[in-house]
PDB file of C-alpha atoms and ligand atoms in Angstrom:
ATOM      1  CA  MET A   1      28.302  -0.671  -0.776  1.00 71.00           C
ATOM      2  CA  LYS A   2      25.638  -3.346  -1.178  1.00 90.00           C
ATOM      3  CA  GLU A   3      23.580  -3.396  -4.371  1.00 96.00           C
ATOM      4  CA  LEU A   4      19.968  -2.239  -4.555  1.00 98.00           C
ATOM      5  CA  ILE A   5      17.725  -5.241  -5.181  1.00 98.00           C
ATOM      6  CA  PHE A   6      15.105  -4.412  -7.806  1.00 98.00           C
ATOM      7  CA  LEU A   7      11.830  -6.340  -8.009  1.00 98.00           C
ATOM      8  CA  GLU A   8       9.456  -7.158 -10.881  1.00 98.00           C
ATOM      9  CA  PRO A   9       5.873  -6.052 -10.272  1.00 98.00           C
ATOM     10  CA  ILE A  10       2.961  -8.498 -10.337  1.00 98.00           C
ATOM     11  CA  PHE A  11      -0.255  -7.311 -11.997  1.00 98.00           C
ATOM     12  CA  LYS A  12      -3.836  -7.955 -10.963  1.00 98.00           C
ATOM     13  CA  GLU A  13      -6.852  -7.612 -13.232  1.00 96.00           C
ATOM     14  CA  ARG A  14      -9.784  -5.899 -11.508  1.00 94.00           C
ATOM     15  CA  ILE A  15     -13.248  -4.882 -12.749  1.00 93.00           C
ATOM     16  CA  TRP A  16     -12.416  -1.310 -11.742  1.00 95.00           C
ATOM     17  CA  GLY A  17      -8.894  -1.303 -13.254  1.00 97.00           C
ATOM     18  CA  GLY A  18      -7.514   0.711 -16.197  1.00 98.00           C
ATOM     19  CA  ASN A  19      -4.349   1.281 -18.217  1.00 98.00           C
ATOM     20  CA  ARG A  20      -2.530   3.989 -16.268  1.00 98.00           C
ATOM     21  CA  LEU A  21      -0.022   1.549 -14.823  1.00 98.00           C
ATOM     22  CA  ALA A  22       1.268   1.380 -18.405  1.00 98.00           C
ATOM     23  CA  THR A  23       0.845   5.032 -19.392  1.00 97.00           C
ATOM     24  CA  GLU A  24       2.218   6.494 -16.127  1.00 96.00           C
ATOM     25  CA  PHE A  25       4.821   3.936 -15.125  1.00 96.00           C
ATOM     26  CA  GLY A  26       5.673   2.130 -18.366  1.00 95.00           C
ATOM     27  CA  TYR A  27       4.704  -1.240 -16.890  1.00 98.00           C
ATOM     28  CA  ASN A  28       3.994  -4.067 -19.283  1.00 97.00           C
ATOM     29  CA  ILE A  29       0.429  -4.666 -18.087  1.00 98.00           C
ATOM     30  CA  PRO A  30      -1.577  -7.673 -19.313  1.00 97.00           C
ATOM     31  CA  ASN A  31      -4.756  -5.751 -20.271  1.00 96.00           C
ATOM     32  CA  ASN A  32      -6.689  -2.485 -19.896  1.00 96.00           C
ATOM     33  CA  LYS A  33      -8.446  -3.632 -16.736  1.00 97.00           C
ATOM     34  CA  THR A  34      -5.279  -3.780 -14.672  1.00 98.00           C
ATOM     35  CA  GLY A  35      -6.081  -2.439 -11.228  1.00 98.00           C
ATOM     36  CA  GLU A  36      -3.023  -3.255  -9.145  1.00 98.00           C
ATOM     37  CA  ALA A  37       0.720  -3.605  -9.478  1.00 98.00           C
ATOM     38  CA  TRP A  38       2.129  -5.424  -6.459  1.00 98.00           C
ATOM     39  CA  VAL A  39       5.523  -3.763  -6.629  1.00 98.00           C
ATOM     40  CA  ILE A  40       6.920  -5.205  -3.389  1.00 98.00           C
ATOM     41  CA  SER A  41       5.267  -8.387  -2.209  1.00 98.00           C
ATOM     42  CA  ALA A  42       6.154 -11.853  -0.938  1.00 97.00           C
ATOM     43  CA  HIS A  43       2.526 -12.837  -0.339  1.00 95.00           C
ATOM     44  CA  LYS A  44       1.498 -16.302  -1.559  1.00 94.00           C
ATOM     45  CA  ASN A  45      -0.986 -14.659  -3.942  1.00 95.00           C
ATOM     46  CA  GLY A  46       1.785 -12.640  -5.585  1.00 97.00           C
ATOM     47  CA  ASP A  47       5.468 -13.169  -4.845  1.00 98.00           C
ATOM     48  CA  CYS A  48       7.732 -10.678  -6.686  1.00 98.00           C
ATOM     49  CA  GLN A  49      10.872 -11.855  -8.446  1.00 98.00           C
ATOM     50  CA  VAL A  50      14.275 -10.180  -8.193  1.00 98.00           C
ATOM     51  CA  LYS A  51      15.075  -8.443 -11.483  1.00 97.00           C
ATOM     52  CA  ASN A  52      18.849  -7.931 -11.337  1.00 93.00           C
ATOM     53  CA  GLY A  53      22.201  -8.694  -9.778  1.00 96.00           C
ATOM     54  CA  THR A  54      23.341 -11.396  -7.383  1.00 96.00           C
ATOM     55  CA  TYR A  55      19.869 -12.611  -6.459  1.00 98.00           C
ATOM     56  CA  LYS A  56      18.267 -12.394  -9.905  1.00 98.00           C
ATOM     57  CA  GLY A  57      15.357 -14.795 -10.379  1.00 98.00           C
ATOM     58  CA  LEU A  58      14.716 -15.487  -6.698  1.00 98.00           C
ATOM     59  CA  LYS A  59      11.270 -14.760  -5.319  1.00 98.00           C
ATOM     60  CA  LEU A  60      11.119 -12.227  -2.512  1.00 98.00           C
ATOM     61  CA  SER A  61       9.856 -14.980  -0.156  1.00 97.00           C
ATOM     62  CA  GLN A  62      12.997 -17.023  -0.967  1.00 97.00           C
ATOM     63  CA  LEU A  63      15.277 -14.032  -0.486  1.00 97.00           C
ATOM     64  CA  TRP A  64      13.646 -13.473   2.906  1.00 96.00           C
ATOM     65  CA  GLN A  65      14.118 -17.121   3.959  1.00 94.00           C
ATOM     66  CA  GLN A  66      17.595 -17.700   2.542  1.00 94.00           C
ATOM     67  CA  TYR A  67      19.344 -14.365   3.105  1.00 95.00           C
ATOM     68  CA  PRO A  68      18.211 -12.945   6.468  1.00 93.00           C
ATOM     69  CA  LYS A  69      21.320 -10.699   6.561  1.00 94.00           C
ATOM     70  CA  ILE A  70      19.884  -8.584   3.754  1.00 96.00           C
ATOM     71  CA  PHE A  71      16.986  -7.688   6.009  1.00 95.00           C
ATOM     72  CA  ASN A  72      18.248  -7.771   9.603  1.00 91.00           C
ATOM     73  CA  SER A  73      14.568  -7.818  10.426  1.00 84.00           C
ATOM     74  CA  SER A  74      13.142  -7.206  13.855  1.00 76.00           C
ATOM     75  CA  SER A  75       9.965  -8.888  12.689  1.00 71.00           C
ATOM     76  CA  LYS A  76       8.604 -11.789  14.649  1.00 66.00           C
ATOM     77  CA  ASN A  77       6.857 -12.961  11.496  1.00 67.00           C
ATOM     78  CA  ALA A  78       8.228 -15.988   9.716  1.00 84.00           C
ATOM     79  CA  GLU A  79       7.024 -14.357   6.519  1.00 91.00           C
ATOM     80  CA  PHE A  80       7.910 -11.078   4.889  1.00 95.00           C
ATOM     81  CA  PRO A  81       5.542  -8.677   6.647  1.00 95.00           C
ATOM     82  CA  LEU A  82       5.051  -5.749   4.265  1.00 96.00           C
ATOM     83  CA  MET A  83       3.536  -5.065   0.864  1.00 97.00           C
ATOM     84  CA  VAL A  84       3.591  -2.068  -1.490  1.00 98.00           C
ATOM     85  CA  LYS A  85       1.116  -1.661  -4.349  1.00 98.00           C
ATOM     86  CA  ILE A  86       0.282   0.904  -6.988  1.00 98.00           C
ATOM     87  CA  ILE A  87      -3.441   1.113  -7.664  1.00 98.00           C
ATOM     88  CA  ASP A  88      -5.148   2.515 -10.774  1.00 98.00           C
ATOM     89  CA  ALA A  89      -8.819   3.142 -10.001  1.00 98.00           C
ATOM     90  CA  ALA A  90     -10.479   3.755 -13.379  1.00 97.00           C
ATOM     91  CA  ASP A  91     -13.733   3.035 -11.525  1.00 96.00           C
ATOM     92  CA  ASP A  92     -14.825   2.831  -7.878  1.00 96.00           C
ATOM     93  CA  LEU A  93     -13.432   0.059  -5.700  1.00 96.00           C
ATOM     94  CA  SER A  94     -15.833  -1.784  -3.394  1.00 95.00           C
ATOM     95  CA  VAL A  95     -16.584  -0.388   0.050  1.00 97.00           C
ATOM     96  CA  GLN A  96     -14.566  -2.593   2.354  1.00 97.00           C
ATOM     97  CA  VAL A  97     -12.883  -3.156   5.676  1.00 97.00           C
ATOM     98  CA  HIS A  98      -9.894  -5.220   6.793  1.00 97.00           C
ATOM     99  CA  PRO A  99      -9.458  -7.285   9.954  1.00 96.00           C
ATOM    100  CA  ASN A 100      -6.671  -6.975  12.517  1.00 95.00           C
ATOM    101  CA  ASP A 101      -4.010  -9.684  13.031  1.00 93.00           C
ATOM    102  CA  GLU A 102      -5.971 -11.597  15.627  1.00 96.00           C
ATOM    103  CA  PHE A 103      -9.171 -11.840  13.584  1.00 97.00           C
ATOM    104  CA  ALA A 104      -7.323 -12.567  10.322  1.00 95.00           C
ATOM    105  CA  LYS A 105      -5.237 -15.312  11.914  1.00 94.00           C
ATOM    106  CA  THR A 106      -8.308 -17.073  13.334  1.00 96.00           C
ATOM    107  CA  HIS A 107     -10.566 -16.744  10.289  1.00 96.00           C
ATOM    108  CA  GLU A 108      -8.278 -16.539   7.256  1.00 94.00           C
ATOM    109  CA  ASN A 109      -4.810 -17.747   8.268  1.00 91.00           C
ATOM    110  CA  ASP A 110      -3.535 -14.395   6.982  1.00 90.00           C
ATOM    111  CA  LEU A 111      -2.145 -11.252   8.579  1.00 89.00           C
ATOM    112  CA  GLY A 112      -4.360  -8.311   9.403  1.00 93.00           C
ATOM    113  CA  LYS A 113      -4.186  -5.375   7.072  1.00 94.00           C
ATOM    114  CA  GLU A 114      -3.219  -1.939   8.222  1.00 95.00           C
ATOM    115  CA  GLU A 115      -2.943   0.126   5.069  1.00 96.00           C
ATOM    116  CA  CYS A 116      -2.260   3.685   4.008  1.00 97.00           C
ATOM    117  CA  TRP A 117      -2.432   5.629   0.766  1.00 97.00           C
ATOM    118  CA  TYR A 118      -0.299   8.285  -0.846  1.00 97.00           C
ATOM    119  CA  ILE A 119      -2.295   9.921  -3.653  1.00 98.00           C
ATOM    120  CA  LEU A 120      -0.062   9.968  -6.740  1.00 98.00           C
ATOM    121  CA  ASP A 121      -2.657  11.577  -8.984  1.00 98.00           C
ATOM    122  CA  ALA A 122      -6.311  12.552  -8.800  1.00 98.00           C
ATOM    123  CA  GLU A 123      -8.928  13.668 -11.292  1.00 97.00           C
ATOM    124  CA  PRO A 124     -10.673  16.936 -10.341  1.00 97.00           C
ATOM    125  CA  ASN A 125     -13.305  16.291  -7.633  1.00 96.00           C
ATOM    126  CA  ALA A 126     -12.026  12.776  -6.952  1.00 98.00           C
ATOM    127  CA  GLU A 127     -13.205  11.303  -3.660  1.00 97.00           C
ATOM    128  CA  ILE A 128     -12.641   8.426  -1.296  1.00 98.00           C
ATOM    129  CA  ILE A 129     -14.997   6.839   1.204  1.00 97.00           C
ATOM    130  CA  TYR A 130     -13.422   7.073   4.625  1.00 97.00           C
ATOM    131  CA  GLY A 131     -15.383   6.222   7.754  1.00 97.00           C
ATOM    132  CA  HIS A 132     -19.068   5.994   8.602  1.00 97.00           C
ATOM    133  CA  THR A 133     -21.753   7.818  10.577  1.00 97.00           C
ATOM    134  CA  ALA A 134     -23.065   5.035  12.854  1.00 97.00           C
ATOM    135  CA  LYS A 135     -22.784   5.901  16.540  1.00 97.00           C
ATOM    136  CA  ASN A 136     -23.123   2.364  17.842  1.00 97.00           C
ATOM    137  CA  LYS A 137     -23.229  -1.249  16.709  1.00 96.00           C
ATOM    138  CA  ASP A 138     -27.042  -1.422  16.450  1.00 97.00           C
ATOM    139  CA  GLU A 139     -27.133   1.638  14.220  1.00 97.00           C
ATOM    140  CA  LEU A 140     -24.362   0.201  12.048  1.00 97.00           C
ATOM    141  CA  ASP A 141     -26.080  -3.171  11.628  1.00 97.00           C
ATOM    142  CA  SER A 142     -29.402  -1.548  10.890  1.00 97.00           C
ATOM    143  CA  MET A 143     -28.031   0.821   8.230  1.00 97.00           C
ATOM    144  CA  ILE A 144     -26.174  -2.064   6.565  1.00 97.00           C
ATOM    145  CA  ASP A 145     -29.203  -4.395   6.694  1.00 96.00           C
ATOM    146  CA  ASN A 146     -31.402  -1.686   5.184  1.00 96.00           C
ATOM    147  CA  ASN A 147     -28.928  -0.689   2.474  1.00 95.00           C
ATOM    148  CA  GLN A 148     -28.744   2.900   3.733  1.00 97.00           C
ATOM    149  CA  TRP A 149     -25.378   3.442   2.118  1.00 97.00           C
ATOM    150  CA  ASN A 150     -25.754   7.164   1.460  1.00 96.00           C
ATOM    151  CA  LYS A 151     -26.588   7.741   5.094  1.00 97.00           C
ATOM    152  CA  LEU A 152     -23.863   5.443   6.424  1.00 98.00           C
ATOM    153  CA  LEU A 153     -20.806   6.183   4.291  1.00 98.00           C
ATOM    154  CA  VAL A 154     -18.676   9.317   4.504  1.00 97.00           C
ATOM    155  CA  ASN A 155     -17.126  10.780   1.324  1.00 97.00           C
ATOM    156  CA  THR A 156     -13.973  12.895   1.487  1.00 96.00           C
ATOM    157  CA  SER A 157     -12.137  14.700  -1.294  1.00 97.00           C
ATOM    158  CA  ALA A 158      -8.737  13.350  -2.319  1.00 97.00           C
ATOM    159  CA  GLN A 159      -6.064  15.348  -4.114  1.00 97.00           C
ATOM    160  CA  LYS A 160      -2.621  14.670  -5.463  1.00 97.00           C
ATOM    161  CA  GLY A 161      -0.142  14.593  -2.574  1.00 96.00           C
ATOM    162  CA  ASP A 162      -2.741  13.725   0.091  1.00 95.00           C
ATOM    163  CA  PHE A 163      -1.997  10.927   2.500  1.00 96.00           C
ATOM    164  CA  PHE A 164      -4.556   8.740   4.295  1.00 96.00           C
ATOM    165  CA  ASN A 165      -3.988   6.283   7.104  1.00 95.00           C
ATOM    166  CA  VAL A 166      -6.432   3.362   6.952  1.00 96.00           C
ATOM    167  CA  PRO A 167      -6.099   1.293  10.138  1.00 95.00           C
ATOM    168  CA  THR A 168      -7.841  -2.088  10.468  1.00 96.00           C
ATOM    169  CA  GLY A 169     -11.571  -1.727  11.096  1.00 97.00           C
ATOM    170  CA  THR A 170     -11.836   1.473   9.008  1.00 97.00           C
ATOM    171  CA  VAL A 171     -14.611   1.462   6.391  1.00 97.00           C
ATOM    172  CA  HIS A 172     -13.078   2.710   3.143  1.00 97.00           C
ATOM    173  CA  ALA A 173     -13.178   2.782  -0.642  1.00 98.00           C
ATOM    174  CA  ILE A 174     -10.824   4.176  -3.237  1.00 98.00           C
ATOM    175  CA  LYS A 175     -12.962   5.843  -5.867  1.00 98.00           C
ATOM    176  CA  LYS A 176     -12.714   6.548  -9.579  1.00 98.00           C
ATOM    177  CA  GLY A 177      -9.942   8.735 -10.947  1.00 98.00           C
ATOM    178  CA  LEU A 178      -7.302   8.053  -8.318  1.00 98.00           C
ATOM    179  CA  LEU A 179      -3.796   6.700  -8.750  1.00 98.00           C
ATOM    180  CA  ILE A 180      -2.474   5.563  -5.386  1.00 98.00           C
ATOM    181  CA  LEU A 181       0.611   4.087  -3.799  1.00 98.00           C
ATOM    182  CA  GLU A 182      -0.512   1.804  -0.986  1.00 98.00           C
ATOM    183  CA  VAL A 183       1.663   0.498   1.840  1.00 98.00           C
ATOM    184  CA  GLN A 184       0.174  -2.315   3.896  1.00 97.00           C
ATOM    185  CA  GLN A 185       0.828  -5.414   5.936  1.00 95.00           C
ATOM    186  CA  SER A 186       1.374  -8.471   3.751  1.00 94.00           C
ATOM    187  CA  SER A 187      -2.265  -9.535   3.660  1.00 92.00           C
ATOM    188  CA  ASP A 188      -4.850 -10.276   1.012  1.00 91.00           C
ATOM    189  CA  THR A 189      -7.918 -10.305   3.251  1.00 94.00           C
ATOM    190  CA  THR A 190     -10.714  -7.887   2.359  1.00 95.00           C
ATOM    191  CA  TYR A 191     -14.273  -7.917   3.637  1.00 97.00           C
ATOM    192  CA  ARG A 192     -16.533  -6.360   1.045  1.00 96.00           C
ATOM    193  CA  LEU A 193     -19.455  -4.422   2.446  1.00 96.00           C
ATOM    194  CA  TYR A 194     -21.003  -2.864  -0.619  1.00 96.00           C
ATOM    195  CA  ASP A 195     -20.156  -3.066  -4.324  1.00 94.00           C
ATOM    196  CA  TYR A 196     -22.687  -0.568  -5.758  1.00 94.00           C
ATOM    197  CA  ASP A 197     -24.769  -3.555  -7.026  1.00 92.00           C
ATOM    198  CA  ARG A 198     -22.279  -3.735  -9.878  1.00 91.00           C
ATOM    199  CA  ARG A 199     -22.009  -6.786 -12.170  1.00 89.00           C
ATOM    200  CA  ASP A 200     -18.896  -8.204 -13.848  1.00 83.00           C
ATOM    201  CA  ASP A 201     -18.481  -9.296 -17.525  1.00 82.00           C
ATOM    202  CA  LYS A 202     -20.435 -12.454 -16.848  1.00 89.00           C
ATOM    203  CA  GLY A 203     -23.285 -10.549 -15.203  1.00 89.00           C
ATOM    204  CA  ASP A 204     -22.351 -11.731 -11.715  1.00 91.00           C
ATOM    205  CA  LEU A 205     -22.256  -9.704  -8.534  1.00 92.00           C
ATOM    206  CA  ARG A 206     -19.040  -9.963  -6.540  1.00 89.00           C
ATOM    207  CA  GLU A 207     -19.250 -11.717  -3.195  1.00 92.00           C
ATOM    208  CA  LEU A 208     -19.938  -9.621  -0.088  1.00 95.00           C
ATOM    209  CA  HIS A 209     -18.752 -10.524   3.414  1.00 96.00           C
ATOM    210  CA  LEU A 210     -21.290  -8.700   5.543  1.00 96.00           C
ATOM    211  CA  ASP A 211     -21.094 -10.824   8.696  1.00 96.00           C
ATOM    212  CA  LYS A 212     -17.329 -10.606   9.011  1.00 97.00           C
ATOM    213  CA  ALA A 213     -17.337  -6.939   7.992  1.00 97.00           C
ATOM    214  CA  LYS A 214     -19.814  -6.101  10.748  1.00 97.00           C
ATOM    215  CA  GLN A 215     -17.630  -7.898  13.275  1.00 96.00           C
ATOM    216  CA  VAL A 216     -14.472  -5.967  12.437  1.00 97.00           C
ATOM    217  CA  ILE A 217     -15.728  -2.402  11.741  1.00 97.00           C
ATOM    218  CA  ASN A 218     -14.680   0.158  14.362  1.00 96.00           C
ATOM    219  CA  VAL A 219     -17.774   1.753  15.900  1.00 97.00           C
ATOM    220  CA  PRO A 220     -17.883   4.676  16.112  1.00 96.00           C
ATOM    221  CA  HIS A 221     -15.438   5.474  13.307  1.00 95.00           C
ATOM    222  CA  ASP A 222     -12.082   6.557  14.652  1.00 88.00           C
ATOM    223  CA  ASN A 223     -10.683   9.493  12.672  1.00 82.00           C
ATOM    224  CA  ASP A 224      -6.920   9.301  12.358  1.00 76.00           C
ATOM    225  CA  THR A 225      -5.188  12.442  13.508  1.00 73.00           C
ATOM    226  CA  GLN A 226      -1.544  11.509  13.022  1.00 77.00           C
ATOM    227  CA  GLN A 227       0.462  14.396  11.579  1.00 80.00           C
ATOM    228  CA  CYS A 228       3.244  14.235   9.018  1.00 86.00           C
ATOM    229  CA  LYS A 229       6.612  14.951  10.566  1.00 92.00           C
ATOM    230  CA  VAL A 230       9.336  16.829   8.723  1.00 92.00           C
ATOM    231  CA  ILE A 231      12.731  15.129   9.114  1.00 92.00           C
ATOM    232  CA  LYS A 232      14.678  17.450   6.834  1.00 91.00           C
ATOM    233  CA  SER A 233      13.596  20.222   4.521  1.00 91.00           C
ATOM    234  CA  ASN A 234      15.636  22.676   2.479  1.00 90.00           C
ATOM    235  CA  ASN A 235      15.723  23.691  -1.171  1.00 88.00           C
ATOM    236  CA  LEU A 236      17.655  20.551  -2.148  1.00 90.00           C
ATOM    237  CA  ILE A 237      15.771  17.847  -0.295  1.00 92.00           C
ATOM    238  CA  THR A 238      12.503  17.213   1.501  1.00 94.00           C
ATOM    239  CA  HIS A 239      12.352  14.198   3.788  1.00 95.00           C
ATOM    240  CA  MET A 240       9.261  13.584   5.863  1.00 96.00           C
ATOM    241  CA  ARG A 241       7.558  10.853   7.788  1.00 97.00           C
ATOM    242  CA  LEU A 242       3.997  10.336   6.602  1.00 97.00           C
ATOM    243  CA  LEU A 243       3.066   7.649   9.121  1.00 96.00           C
ATOM    244  CA  GLN A 244       4.313   5.386  11.820  1.00 95.00           C
ATOM    245  CA  ASN A 245       2.038   2.668  13.187  1.00 94.00           C
ATOM    246  CA  ASN A 246       2.791  -0.568  15.051  1.00 92.00           C
ATOM    247  CA  TYR A 247       3.969  -2.304  11.872  1.00 94.00           C
ATOM    248  CA  PHE A 248       5.653   0.151   9.532  1.00 96.00           C
ATOM    249  CA  SER A 249       6.902   3.652   8.902  1.00 97.00           C
ATOM    250  CA  VAL A 250       6.278   5.429   5.615  1.00 97.00           C
ATOM    251  CA  GLU A 251       8.450   8.331   4.499  1.00 97.00           C
ATOM    252  CA  LEU A 252       8.552  10.604   1.476  1.00 97.00           C
ATOM    253  CA  ILE A 253      11.842  11.842   0.017  1.00 97.00           C
ATOM    254  CA  ARG A 254      12.038  14.504  -2.706  1.00 96.00           C
ATOM    255  CA  ASN A 255      15.603  14.959  -3.850  1.00 93.00           C
ATOM    256  CA  THR A 256      16.710  17.609  -6.338  1.00 92.00           C
ATOM    257  CA  SER A 257      20.475  17.540  -6.083  1.00 88.00           C
ATOM    258  CA  THR A 258      23.344  15.581  -4.591  1.00 91.00           C
ATOM    259  CA  ASN A 259      22.469  14.570  -1.060  1.00 91.00           C
ATOM    260  CA  ILE A 260      23.329  11.939   1.518  1.00 93.00           C
ATOM    261  CA  ILE A 261      20.851  10.336   3.886  1.00 93.00           C
ATOM    262  CA  ASN A 262      22.036   8.108   6.726  1.00 94.00           C
ATOM    263  CA  LYS A 263      20.236   4.871   7.308  1.00 94.00           C
ATOM    264  CA  PRO A 264      20.034   2.557  10.335  1.00 94.00           C
ATOM    265  CA  ASN A 265      20.964  -1.133  10.190  1.00 94.00           C
ATOM    266  CA  GLN A 266      17.656  -2.382   8.837  1.00 95.00           C
ATOM    267  CA  TYR A 267      16.246  -2.931   5.350  1.00 97.00           C
ATOM    268  CA  TRP A 268      14.271  -0.214   3.625  1.00 97.00           C
ATOM    269  CA  LEU A 269      11.790  -0.628   0.803  1.00 98.00           C
ATOM    270  CA  ALA A 270      11.792   2.090  -1.838  1.00 98.00           C
ATOM    271  CA  SER A 271       9.407   2.968  -4.654  1.00 98.00           C
ATOM    272  CA  VAL A 272      10.261   5.756  -7.083  1.00 98.00           C
ATOM    273  CA  ILE A 273       7.109   7.768  -7.802  1.00 98.00           C
ATOM    274  CA  ASN A 274       8.642  10.545  -9.920  1.00 97.00           C
ATOM    275  CA  GLY A 275      11.798  11.447 -11.768  1.00 97.00           C
ATOM    276  CA  ASN A 276      15.046   9.581 -12.170  1.00 96.00           C
ATOM    277  CA  GLY A 277      18.605   9.720 -11.009  1.00 96.00           C
ATOM    278  CA  GLN A 278      21.079   7.644  -9.063  1.00 97.00           C
ATOM    279  CA  ILE A 279      21.172   6.127  -5.607  1.00 97.00           C
ATOM    280  CA  ASN A 280      24.589   4.777  -4.573  1.00 96.00           C
ATOM    281  CA  ASN A 281      25.653   4.863  -8.230  1.00 95.00           C
ATOM    282  CA  GLN A 282      22.749   2.724  -9.427  1.00 97.00           C
ATOM    283  CA  MET A 283      20.205   4.213 -11.858  1.00 97.00           C
ATOM    284  CA  VAL A 284      16.674   4.489 -10.539  1.00 97.00           C
ATOM    285  CA  ARG A 285      13.595   5.780 -12.350  1.00 97.00           C
ATOM    286  CA  LYS A 286       9.882   6.296 -11.885  1.00 98.00           C
ATOM    287  CA  GLY A 287       8.146   2.940 -11.431  1.00 98.00           C
ATOM    288  CA  ASP A 288      11.169   1.167  -9.900  1.00 98.00           C
ATOM    289  CA  SER A 289      10.799  -0.564  -6.560  1.00 98.00           C
ATOM    290  CA  PHE A 290      13.755  -2.001  -4.713  1.00 98.00           C
ATOM    291  CA  ILE A 291      15.159  -3.202  -1.416  1.00 98.00           C
ATOM    292  CA  ILE A 292      17.935  -1.238   0.238  1.00 98.00           C
ATOM    293  CA  GLN A 293      19.927  -3.786   2.219  1.00 97.00           C
ATOM    294  CA  SER A 294      20.268  -3.492   5.985  1.00 96.00           C
ATOM    295  CA  SER A 295      24.057  -3.056   5.937  1.00 96.00           C
ATOM    296  CA  THR A 296      23.883  -0.059   3.571  1.00 97.00           C
ATOM    297  CA  LYS A 297      24.651   2.815   5.901  1.00 96.00           C
ATOM    298  CA  GLU A 298      24.043   5.779   3.659  1.00 95.00           C
ATOM    299  CA  LEU A 299      22.139   6.681   0.542  1.00 95.00           C
ATOM    300  CA  ARG A 300      23.911   8.969  -1.892  1.00 96.00           C
ATOM    301  CA  PHE A 301      21.337  10.619  -4.108  1.00 95.00           C
ATOM    302  CA  SER A 302      21.747  12.496  -7.358  1.00 95.00           C
ATOM    303  CA  GLY A 303      19.123  13.685  -9.826  1.00 96.00           C
ATOM    304  CA  ASN A 304      15.489  14.608  -9.396  1.00 96.00           C
ATOM    305  CA  ILE A 305      13.923  11.702  -7.562  1.00 96.00           C
ATOM    306  CA  GLU A 306      10.790  11.411  -5.507  1.00 97.00           C
ATOM    307  CA  LEU A 307      10.368   8.195  -3.581  1.00 97.00           C
ATOM    308  CA  ILE A 308       8.352   6.514  -0.869  1.00 98.00           C
ATOM    309  CA  ILE A 309      10.356   4.612   1.738  1.00 98.00           C
ATOM    310  CA  THR A 310       8.826   1.937   3.950  1.00 98.00           C
ATOM    311  CA  TYR A 311      10.409   0.037   6.806  1.00 97.00           C
ATOM    312  CA  GLU A 312       9.390  -2.223   9.641  1.00 95.00           C
ATOM    313  CA  VAL A 313       8.718  -0.915  13.087  1.00 92.00           C
ATOM    314  CA  SER A 314       9.669  -3.335  15.827  1.00 78.00           C
TER     315      SER A 314
HETATM  316 ZN1   ZN B 401      -8.519  -1.746   1.520  1.00 72.61          ZN
END
């Protein structure tokens, strides 16, 4: 049985960040404006380090390069293709959009960014911005140029346990009072469309990227209709697929007893979002993120554990 490979999160200060990454997950955050924990990432802007065991101290990018057997990846990417973050929105995030692979490669030398959100916690009446009302490109450009944000942007309520798919080209914003687990392609490219005319500590506005945003926004907005799929559900375990796109699958497992799940010969990424217990005789607890090696054929669970699993789709 191959060991689970635990990773150290990397923290990012954001003007909209807070302190819930410490209060909810026990992370040792640098300050009370911490917006993001990159819990699984090999991106050049934040490359997680292995916390334990045989590979302790290696960066995830090094593990990926030096030990391909751990991953048995079908990915055509030379670089580790996925990223998992936990986001604490103490205030609204900017209204933004992400490019697809082709656009990102040409303009940013980065991957595109398909992303999706599992809502870990939500204040009452919390909302997201998801989509827009423009029917064609001219209408979109005109509403943006004339700052008609209330007319253009669509607000939707978000509650604990909700799941949102945010494909490239989707206008979106995470708003105040949400704690979110985000799964995405390994990309750090965001085109900011609107930032509520908000100023930072120094009195500066954050940069907008209107031209590129206009080029990549889907018009009209394409509402995602993918349904969750139950893989297994009884009173001891719930296992469901939240999403499968061209890059990754995201699954939720809620385990309340001793259970075994079979796994194919590929690596899985796991993030524990509630509870604690054991997986293959290793302790896991809320806030832990780890790699389950490709050659591990089954997962033996015990305890009350809720986790999000992500894996590559070839
Ligand atoms: Zn985004």
